[in-house]
Amino acid sequence: MGDDRRKKTFVISRFDPDRDDAPRAQSYEIAVEPDWKVLDALNYIKDEVDGTLSHRWSCRMAVCGSCGMMVDGEPRLTCKEAISDYGDTVEIAPLANFPIVRDLVIDSDGFMEKLKSVKPWIIRAKQLAAEEGPLRQSPAELEEFKQFSMCINCMLCYSACPVVANEPEFIGPAAIALGHRYSLDSRDEGAAERNEIFRGPGTVFSCSFANECSEVCPKHVDPAAAVNQAKLNAVVDWALRLILPRRGGE
Amino acid sequence: MARNAHPRAMAPAKPGSTRTAPPRLPDRFPLGGRYLAYTLFDWTGILYLLLGLLVLCAVWSLGSGESVWNALLERHRSAPYIGFHAIALVGVVFVGIRFFGFFPKAQPPRIGPLKPPPGPVILAALYALWIGVTVVLTIVLAGGARG
Amino acid sequence: MVETAIHDIVIVGGGAAGLRAAIAATEIDPEASIALVSKVYPMRSHTVSAEGGAAAVAREDDSFEMHGYDTVKGSDFLGDQDAIRYFVEQAPRELTLLEHWGCPWSRNEDGTVATRAFGGMSTKRTWYAADKVGFHMLHALFQHSLRFENIARYDEHFATKLLVDDGTARGVAALDIRSGRVRVVLGRAVILATGGAGKIFPFTTNGNIKTGDGMALAYRAGVALKDMEFVQYHPTGLPGTGILITEATRGEGGHVINADGERFLATRDYGVGTKAELGPRDMISRAIIQEIEAGRGISGPYGEYVHLDLRHLGEAKIVARLPMVREIAKIYAGVDPVHEPIPIRPVVHYMMGGVDTDIGAATSLPGLYAAGEVAAVSINGSNRLGSNSLTECLVFGASAGHNALAFAKDSSAGSEDALRRQGEEEAARIEALRGKQTGGEKLSRIRADLHRAMESGCGVYRTGETMDATVRAVAELKERYADVALEDSSAVFNTELVAALEMGNMLDTAEAVAHSAASRNESRGAHTRRDAPSRDDQNFLYHTLCHFDPAGPRLSKADVTLGHWEPEERKY
């Protein structure tokens, strides 16, 4: 027979705003291939069993950030999770802490707004012309911010963070990490501006050291490190401004 | 299924074009899995509050004369107070270890031209400072209690 | 009544080319109203998965002449030489701008941008960002675009029809995936930047979203698709999933070996000469297939494959230059390349063909522009060199942005009423498809059969017989598609409806590929026929044009612009 396929039951959260008051659970029992990822099971269910299941996915190689969902209560990239790491029943739900649009699809627009609020771009007093050629940046300078530039915007950290769950104004781990990434970039001159943003409400000082963001990050960005570094930078910047006169260019 | 998070958690500034179901808390929050350590860490705030009150009482006692001060020390030798102090000690050590654990990665890569020392050095310095201050304070207070 | 929005230009697609076009238009006029319509949030665009690098002349020992010649030769002399000259001359400027916008290019010790060797390139000119160049470029472009308030994004809006008034492209009808309502997004010019169509094949590096949408939009609006027969098979994809293992693995010195551990690209004559693993992709893909057919492949659950061996590079180099490759190999192939070779085989990666454009990214339809993989200028001809594509997105994305805005400023708006009515017709068509109960065909079955047909007739090696069979199969599939039944009748975030609409695009694109392939009776670049194994410049040195016609596609020819480099035998 050589039947490597086992049966697993997937308990999936369903929600259609036009039909359901609230999300409900629906079970699907299917035979799974041993080398499937959880996403493969979802796609199989959609293609062959229930065409009404809605979920986001694209690259299936853990770089586009589309397929984040709660798998057995933990925020995961479903394209990266091996089915064989899970038991006979697997629970799949939309990302925690987000409004739910449909089935496994959440509203990402709040995240997009928070991302933009940290001015995630190179800030320079004078814009460079292409003719001036690339700026120089040493490998050591690149290392300073490289880790924080790895974020794929998958939002798993937002699902894990207890502050995101309870404080709607909190801009969250990925946004702060991205702002910090730019402040650390040797080509950027906007650290002072971002430090000011980070002294505002709903930013770095809302963080209460849960470290869950870094625990769940699939790209090892360590946003908790960024947030806490940003706290120190914001305070030091504030203290220096008290002592020293304001530096030119602002 | 899970309970609701804040109704406006991760909500965009303007409502979207369709009705959404309210955001849900992660299943294990607040006492399951890794969240337990975090929740306990947060609740030690209550211990700090009580310790703060005790310190205020002690300072007030110091200013009210020797008999009041001795009465306070007597109280602190009783079972309930010793029990509280034991719990508080565990709580503070737990907070210290967890908090210090964050320090190496919470260091900014540079403050001006200076780079911070490597993680293990920072940790060693923090523990040395903590233990050192504890020892000094113990000696001072023990001397005061005896005298 | 469909909601109508009016802008200066409308860009369809939010990847490298679309974002670059939006930024380029803003550079000219910061007040210009630019719509960016994308069926996914821009950072999910498939640009994100590119790994190896982006090419531009950077070193003293390099020149535009050399980059141009490498590209022309790589194209097997089907590339338009004027476009290629323009491309190589603009390339360094574009990559420099990306650097200014924060892209974390990997660096030499002295702080200058580092370059690596790449397939078919005569010297090191591929700028790279570890092995995640597409990710870093896309995020740099997207984050830079956030500075500009005049770029209005229509995220998760699926453009399903090009709206044309008075012979000019004036906007799109787009399904708002979240609400299920159709919006009409108007401008005085439209840019297509929707990428390729790898999903018409079963094994591809491409993500779910690469369904030929822009190609189909242009095709159905009467614009020709050019050189569609040329489908690039990337030599090193994982068997089964098709996930990309970057050419940079070979650029850094990796070896391709057969079941006997032999570096067959070096030991046997596959036309790549001393370049061996750094030969052009079409030749290496053919070599691998031939090794497998000769019985020197390794058998696995997903068919035959060969090995990519990185062990001799050492852990330090792999961690520094190829960290994502290592992670991908561990998660998706179950091997650690530091200790074991990676299983690989050729998989579909890129479409050299696409919407027929000129150097200015303009199509034959006034007001319609196209840039990136969706377009064929053509700089890639019959085979693309690795690391030219990301640069292509930037060069022609910028060109499209500038020219589309210039056209828009010089143009009147179309008739809003007429355009809205077209939008309403499209909305009615989509409504009829949503949850369509009547029909006997299953979407997943049509997809599986399309995959089988394309793999069989438009694979690495083709014959007249298999291509003709595929032409017939695609025609039959289009009929079956009209009879598809769907389950999901919901309005909100109906991904089955989106998949059904994408299937229509995939079938139109596949039709163009199959017909174009069957008509080319020679082997050139990525189009290899067992029954016509040589290149025939006498009879086939032309671009194939494929025009939509309800009675069956009409094929015609377009001249290749030569003039500087004479076609010669393509040997490395």
Short mmCIF file of C-alpha atoms in Angstrom, two decimals, chain C residues 8-9 11 19-34 86 93-94 97 101 144 148 150-151 189 191 360 369 395-410:
data_model
loop_
_atom_site.label_atom_id
_atom_site.label_comp_id
_atom_site.label_asym_id
_atom_site.label_seq_id
_atom_site.Cartn_x
_atom_site.Cartn_y
_atom_site.Cartn_z
CA ASP C 8 -3.87 61.67 -13.68
CA ILE C 9 -2.38 58.23 -14.25
CA ILE C 11 -0.67 52.14 -12.44
CA LEU C 19 6.36 51.51 -7.54
CA ARG C 20 9.26 52.88 -9.59
CA ALA C 21 6.77 54.27 -12.11
CA ALA C 22 4.77 55.96 -9.37
CA ILE C 23 7.89 57.50 -7.88
CA ALA C 24 9.11 58.61 -11.34
CA ALA C 25 5.83 60.39 -12.08
CA THR C 26 5.99 62.08 -8.68
CA GLU C 27 9.56 63.20 -9.41
CA ILE C 28 8.29 65.13 -12.41
CA ASP C 29 5.22 66.51 -10.71
CA PRO C 30 4.72 66.16 -6.95
CA GLU C 31 1.13 67.28 -7.37
CA ALA C 32 0.25 64.63 -9.95
CA SER C 33 -2.56 62.35 -8.81
CA ILE C 34 -1.29 58.80 -9.20
CA TYR C 86 19.35 52.47 -23.35
CA ARG C 93 21.68 55.50 -12.29
CA GLU C 94 18.68 53.46 -11.23
CA LEU C 97 18.83 55.92 -6.75
CA TRP C 101 16.45 55.47 -1.02
CA HIS C 144 10.23 55.50 -0.14
CA PHE C 148 4.40 60.90 -1.28
CA ASN C 150 -0.12 62.12 -4.07
CA ILE C 151 0.19 58.38 -4.64
CA ALA C 189 -2.87 57.13 -19.07
CA ILE C 191 0.69 51.65 -16.87
CA GLY C 360 9.55 54.51 -23.93
CA TYR C 369 2.28 51.72 -21.10
CA VAL C 395 14.72 51.43 -15.92
CA PHE C 396 11.45 50.87 -17.74
CA GLY C 397 9.31 51.57 -14.70
CA ALA C 398 10.91 55.02 -14.60
CA SER C 399 10.48 55.38 -18.35
CA ALA C 400 6.81 54.41 -18.10
CA GLY C 401 6.18 56.78 -15.20
CA HIS C 402 7.75 59.74 -17.01
CA ASN C 403 6.14 59.05 -20.38
CA ALA C 404 2.71 58.14 -19.07
CA LEU C 405 2.52 61.36 -17.07
CA ALA C 406 3.73 63.41 -20.05
CA PHE C 407 1.06 61.78 -22.21
CA ALA C 408 -1.58 62.38 -19.55
CA LYS C 409 -0.73 66.05 -19.23
CA ASP C 410 -1.00 66.47 -22.96
#
